[in-house]
Short mmCIF file of C-alpha atoms and ligand atoms in Angstrom, two decimals:
data_model
loop_
_atom_site.label_atom_id
_atom_site.label_comp_id
_atom_site.label_asym_id
_atom_site.label_seq_id
_atom_site.Cartn_x
_atom_site.Cartn_y
_atom_site.Cartn_z
CA UNK A 1479 0.00 0.00 0.00
CA UNK A 1480 1.31 3.44 -0.90
CA UNK A 1481 1.59 5.73 2.13
CA UNK A 1482 -0.22 9.08 2.00
CA UNK A 1483 1.93 11.87 0.51
CA UNK A 1484 2.45 13.61 3.83
CA UNK A 1485 3.70 10.53 5.69
CA UNK A 1486 7.27 10.91 6.90
CA UNK A 1487 9.99 8.87 5.24
CA UNK A 1488 10.15 5.49 7.04
CA UNK A 1489 13.95 5.81 7.02
CA UNK A 1490 13.66 9.02 9.03
CA UNK A 1491 11.48 7.24 11.59
CA UNK A 1492 14.04 4.43 11.79
CA UNK A 1493 16.83 6.96 12.33
CA UNK A 1494 14.83 8.71 15.04
CA UNK A 1495 14.31 5.41 16.85
CA UNK A 1496 18.05 4.75 16.59
CA UNK A 1497 18.81 8.28 17.84
CA UNK A 1498 16.74 7.62 20.98
CA UNK A 1499 18.64 4.41 21.70
CA UNK A 1500 22.05 5.92 20.91
CA UNK A 1501 21.53 8.89 23.20
CA UNK A 1502 20.52 6.54 26.00
CA UNK A 1503 23.42 4.16 25.41
CA UNK A 1504 25.93 7.04 25.31
CA UNK A 1505 24.71 8.51 28.61
CA UNK A 1506 23.16 11.72 27.26
CA UNK A 1507 19.56 10.86 28.19
CA UNK A 1508 18.31 8.50 30.89
CA UNK A 1509 14.64 7.89 31.65
CA UNK A 1510 14.10 11.51 30.62
CA UNK A 1511 15.08 13.72 27.70
CA UNK A 1512 13.95 13.54 24.07
CA UNK A 1513 15.06 13.89 20.47
CA UNK A 1514 13.03 15.10 17.50
CA UNK A 1515 13.41 15.44 13.74
CA UNK A 1516 11.68 17.93 11.49
CA UNK A 1517 9.16 16.25 9.16
CA UNK A 1518 10.91 15.65 5.84
CA UNK A 1519 7.82 16.55 3.79
CA UNK A 1520 6.00 19.02 6.06
CA UNK A 1521 8.39 21.68 7.45
CA UNK A 1522 5.59 22.80 9.78
CA UNK A 1523 5.71 19.47 11.57
CA UNK A 1524 8.16 17.32 13.47
CA UNK A 1525 8.55 13.76 14.73
CA UNK A 1526 8.81 13.03 18.44
CA UNK A 1527 8.18 9.94 20.56
CA UNK A 1528 5.22 9.74 22.90
CA UNK A 1529 5.92 10.39 26.60
CA UNK A 1530 8.28 7.52 27.46
CA UNK A 1531 11.90 6.64 28.22
CA UNK A 1532 14.05 7.18 25.10
CA UNK A 1533 15.80 3.82 25.45
CA UNK A 1534 12.49 1.99 24.96
CA UNK A 1535 11.22 3.87 21.87
CA UNK A 1536 10.10 1.86 18.82
CA UNK A 1537 8.74 3.09 15.49
CA UNK A 1538 5.18 2.64 16.77
CA UNK A 1539 5.85 5.31 19.42
CA UNK A 1540 6.81 8.08 16.99
CA UNK A 1541 4.17 10.81 16.64
CA UNK A 1542 3.87 13.76 14.26
CA UNK A 1543 3.40 17.12 16.01
CA UNK A 1544 2.70 20.58 14.62
CA UNK A 1545 4.53 23.78 15.56
CA UNK A 1546 1.94 24.56 18.24
CA UNK A 1547 2.99 21.34 19.97
CA UNK A 1548 -0.21 19.44 19.13
CA UNK A 1549 -0.01 15.82 17.98
CA UNK A 1550 -1.68 15.07 14.65
CA UNK A 1551 -2.93 11.65 15.82
CA UNK A 1552 -1.90 10.86 19.39
CA UNK A 1553 -4.70 8.33 19.85
CA UNK A 1554 -4.83 9.04 23.58
CA UNK A 1555 -1.11 8.64 24.08
CA UNK A 1556 0.54 11.13 26.45
CA UNK A 1557 2.90 13.76 25.03
CA UNK A 1558 6.15 15.04 26.50
CA UNK A 1559 5.48 18.02 28.78
CA UNK A 1560 8.43 19.84 27.22
CA UNK A 1561 7.50 19.37 23.55
CA UNK A 1562 7.43 23.18 23.24
CA UNK A 1563 11.24 23.15 23.30
CA UNK A 1564 11.02 21.51 19.89
CA UNK A 1565 8.02 23.33 18.41
CA UNK A 1566 9.32 26.80 19.22
CA UNK A 1567 12.89 26.16 18.05
CA UNK A 1568 11.64 24.72 14.74
CA UNK A 1569 9.49 27.84 14.40
CA UNK A 1570 12.41 30.20 15.10
CA UNK A 1571 15.15 28.31 13.22
CA UNK A 1572 14.25 27.19 9.67
CA UNK A 1573 17.81 25.82 9.36
CA UNK A 1574 17.28 23.32 12.18
CA UNK A 1575 16.25 19.77 11.24
CA UNK A 1576 16.77 18.00 14.57
CA UNK A 1577 16.79 18.81 18.29
CA UNK A 1578 18.01 16.96 21.39
CA UNK A 1579 16.88 17.98 24.87
CA UNK A 1580 18.60 16.27 27.78
CA UNK A 1581 19.72 16.56 31.36
CA UNK A 1582 23.23 15.59 30.20
CA UNK A 1583 24.87 15.28 33.63
CA UNK A 1584 28.33 16.80 33.07
CA UNK A 1585 26.74 19.88 31.50
CA UNK A 1586 24.66 20.82 34.56
CA UNK A 1587 27.49 22.59 36.49
CA UNK A 1588 28.12 24.91 33.53
CA UNK A 1589 24.51 26.09 33.56
CA UNK A 1590 24.66 26.75 37.29
CA UNK A 1591 27.94 28.69 37.49
CA UNK A 1592 29.52 31.63 35.68
CA UNK A 1593 31.87 29.24 33.84
CA UNK A 1594 30.94 29.16 30.14
CA UNK A 1595 30.93 25.84 28.30
CA UNK A 1596 33.58 26.32 25.58
CA UNK A 1597 35.24 24.02 23.02
CA UNK A 1598 38.19 22.33 24.70
CA UNK A 1599 39.01 20.14 21.69
CA UNK A 1600 38.30 19.74 18.01
CA UNK A 1601 35.34 17.37 18.45
CA UNK A 1602 33.27 20.16 19.96
CA UNK A 1603 34.09 23.06 17.67
CA UNK A 1604 30.32 23.51 17.24
CA UNK A 1605 30.37 25.20 20.68
CA UNK A 1606 31.97 28.19 18.96
CA UNK A 1607 32.46 31.12 21.30
CA UNK A 1608 30.65 29.33 24.12
CA UNK A 1609 27.13 28.07 24.79
CA UNK A 1610 24.54 30.65 25.95
CA UNK A 1611 22.70 29.94 29.21
CA UNK A 1612 18.92 30.17 29.47
CA UNK A 1613 17.68 31.52 32.81
CA UNK A 1614 14.05 30.44 33.20
CA UNK A 1615 13.40 33.05 35.92
CA UNK A 1616 13.64 35.81 33.31
CA UNK A 1617 10.72 34.39 31.31
CA UNK A 1618 8.85 32.33 33.88
CA UNK A 1619 9.39 34.01 37.24
CA UNK A 1620 10.76 32.68 40.52
CA UNK A 1621 8.55 29.65 41.08
CA UNK A 1622 8.54 27.45 37.97
CA UNK A 1623 9.21 23.70 38.13
CA UNK A 1624 12.08 24.45 35.67
CA UNK A 1625 10.25 22.76 32.76
CA UNK A 1626 9.54 24.30 29.36
CA UNK A 1627 5.85 23.49 29.63
CA UNK A 1628 4.37 26.31 27.49
CA UNK A 1629 4.87 27.84 24.03
CA UNK A 1630 5.92 31.13 25.70
CA UNK A 1631 8.74 29.43 27.63
CA UNK A 1632 9.77 27.55 24.50
CA UNK A 1633 9.93 30.81 22.56
CA UNK A 1634 12.05 32.40 25.30
CA UNK A 1635 14.45 29.45 25.15
CA UNK A 1636 14.62 29.71 21.36
CA UNK A 1637 15.49 33.42 21.68
CA UNK A 1638 18.32 32.63 24.09
CA UNK A 1639 19.61 29.90 21.76
CA UNK A 1640 19.71 32.45 18.93
CA UNK A 1641 21.86 31.11 16.11
CA UNK A 1642 23.91 28.80 18.36
CA UNK A 1643 24.12 25.00 18.24
CA UNK A 1644 23.79 24.51 22.02
CA UNK A 1645 22.07 26.37 24.84
CA UNK A 1646 22.37 25.40 28.49
CA UNK A 1647 19.32 25.57 30.74
CA UNK A 1648 20.18 26.69 34.27
CA UNK A 1649 19.27 24.08 36.86
CA UNK A 1650 17.91 21.72 34.21
CA UNK A 1651 19.97 20.59 31.20
CA UNK A 1652 20.59 21.68 27.64
CA UNK A 1653 19.25 21.79 24.12
CA UNK A 1654 21.30 20.89 21.04
CA UNK A 1655 20.29 21.61 17.44
CA UNK A 1656 21.64 20.77 13.99
CA UNK A 1657 20.76 20.69 10.32
CA UNK A 1658 20.51 16.88 10.42
CA UNK A 1659 19.48 14.24 12.94
CA UNK A 1660 22.84 12.48 12.93
CA UNK A 1661 24.65 15.76 13.50
CA UNK A 1662 22.35 16.67 16.41
CA UNK A 1663 23.11 13.31 18.06
CA UNK A 1664 26.84 13.81 17.45
CA UNK A 1665 26.72 17.27 19.01
CA UNK A 1666 24.71 16.10 22.02
CA UNK A 1667 27.24 13.35 22.74
CA UNK A 1668 30.24 15.64 22.37
CA UNK A 1669 28.59 18.37 24.44
CA UNK A 1670 28.50 15.89 27.33
CA UNK A 1671 32.12 14.78 26.74
CA UNK A 1672 33.35 18.37 26.38
CA UNK A 1673 31.74 19.32 29.68
CA UNK A 1674 33.49 16.44 31.46
CA UNK A 1675 36.86 17.26 29.92
CA UNK A 1676 36.50 20.98 30.55
CA UNK A 1677 35.75 20.40 34.23
CA UNK A 1678 38.86 18.19 34.51
CA UNK A 1679 41.02 20.77 32.70
CA UNK A 1680 39.77 23.58 34.95
CA UNK A 1681 40.88 21.58 37.99
CA UNK A 1682 44.19 20.46 36.49
CA UNK A 1683 45.03 23.93 35.20
CA UNK A 1684 43.72 25.65 38.33
CA UNK A 1685 41.29 27.59 36.18
CA UNK A 1686 43.71 28.32 33.32
CA UNK A 1687 42.64 26.48 30.16
CA UNK A 1688 43.37 27.15 26.47
CA UNK A 1689 40.20 26.72 24.43
CA UNK A 1690 39.80 26.63 20.67
CA UNK A 1691 39.45 30.17 19.38
CA UNK A 1692 36.47 30.99 17.17
CA UNK A 1693 38.35 30.36 13.90
CA UNK A 1694 39.70 27.02 15.12
CA UNK A 1695 36.26 26.04 16.37
CA UNK A 1696 34.58 26.89 13.06
CA UNK A 1697 37.23 25.07 11.02
CA UNK A 1698 37.10 21.96 13.23
CA UNK A 1699 33.32 21.91 13.06
CA UNK A 1700 33.38 22.16 9.27
CA UNK A 1701 35.78 19.19 9.12
CA UNK A 1702 33.71 17.01 11.44
CA UNK A 1703 30.26 17.69 10.01
CA UNK A 1704 30.57 15.49 6.88
CA UNK A 1705 32.09 12.66 8.95
CA UNK A 1706 29.34 12.12 11.50
CA UNK A 1707 28.06 8.99 9.73
CA UNK A 1708 31.23 7.17 10.77
CA UNK A 1709 30.50 7.64 14.47
CA UNK A 1710 26.74 7.09 13.98
CA UNK A 1711 27.23 3.56 12.62
CA UNK A 1712 29.34 2.59 15.63
CA UNK A 1713 26.98 4.16 18.16
CA UNK A 1714 24.00 2.53 16.46
CA UNK A 1715 25.54 -0.94 16.53
CA UNK A 1716 26.49 -0.52 20.19
CA UNK A 1717 22.99 0.65 21.09
CA UNK A 1718 20.94 -1.72 18.92
CA UNK A 1719 23.19 -4.68 18.14
CA UNK A 1720 23.00 -6.03 14.62
CA UNK A 1721 19.62 -4.42 13.88
MN1 LIG B 1037 13.89 18.50 30.71
#
C-alpha cells in the first residue's frame, strides 16, 4: 500500500528510533530527555516519541506534532510536557532539522555557574564562542518547576539559543540543534564529553585552560560535520546490536 503523501519517510522514523537508543546508550539521556526530527515533507511538523523513556522507543511510538505542539494523531497517548522546546525552536530556526533535549549530567554545572561551556578540543568546535545559558526566571518568574511546559517558555528558550548550536538551561539541562538528525546526536554526545573534559582541565590547570578560538572552532566543526556517519554507525551498533 502506498503511504499518503504527507507521511514521513520510514527511514527518518528508523533513524529517530536509533537516535533515541544511541543517546541513552551514550549517557546523554536516561529515563528523561527527548530527540526530535523535522518532518521531511512538512516543514511545519516534526517527529517526536510519545511520553516515554528514550531507550524503549520503537517506530510505533513516533508521533507527528505541529509547531503549536499538538499531535496530529496521538490516539490518547501522552505527550512530553516539554514538547514546546522543539516546536518553538523549529518555528524560530528554519535551518534546524533535529533537536536533542537532555539533562546531560556533566553539562549541569556549567549552567549553574559563571563558567561558560567552551570548546576544549576539536570534536566540539560547534560550541563556537561558548554556549549561551537560558535563565528560566527571566521568562517564567521565581517559582517554575524548571520545565519548558508552554509555548511562551519555548519561545524564550529559542530566543536565548539564537543562532547557536547549544544552549544550556540553568538548573535543568541543555538543548542541542543541527541541520541533520545524525549531527544533532553527534553534538549532544560531544557536548557531554566536552563538559566532562572541561571540568577536569579547569581543575588540572587551576582555572587556566586554552580553548579553541572561534576560527579554530569553526574550522574543526566544518571538518567534522561530513564525517558524523562514521561515528553514527558505531553508536548505532552498540545501542541496537546487529539491527
Ligand atoms: Mn527537561
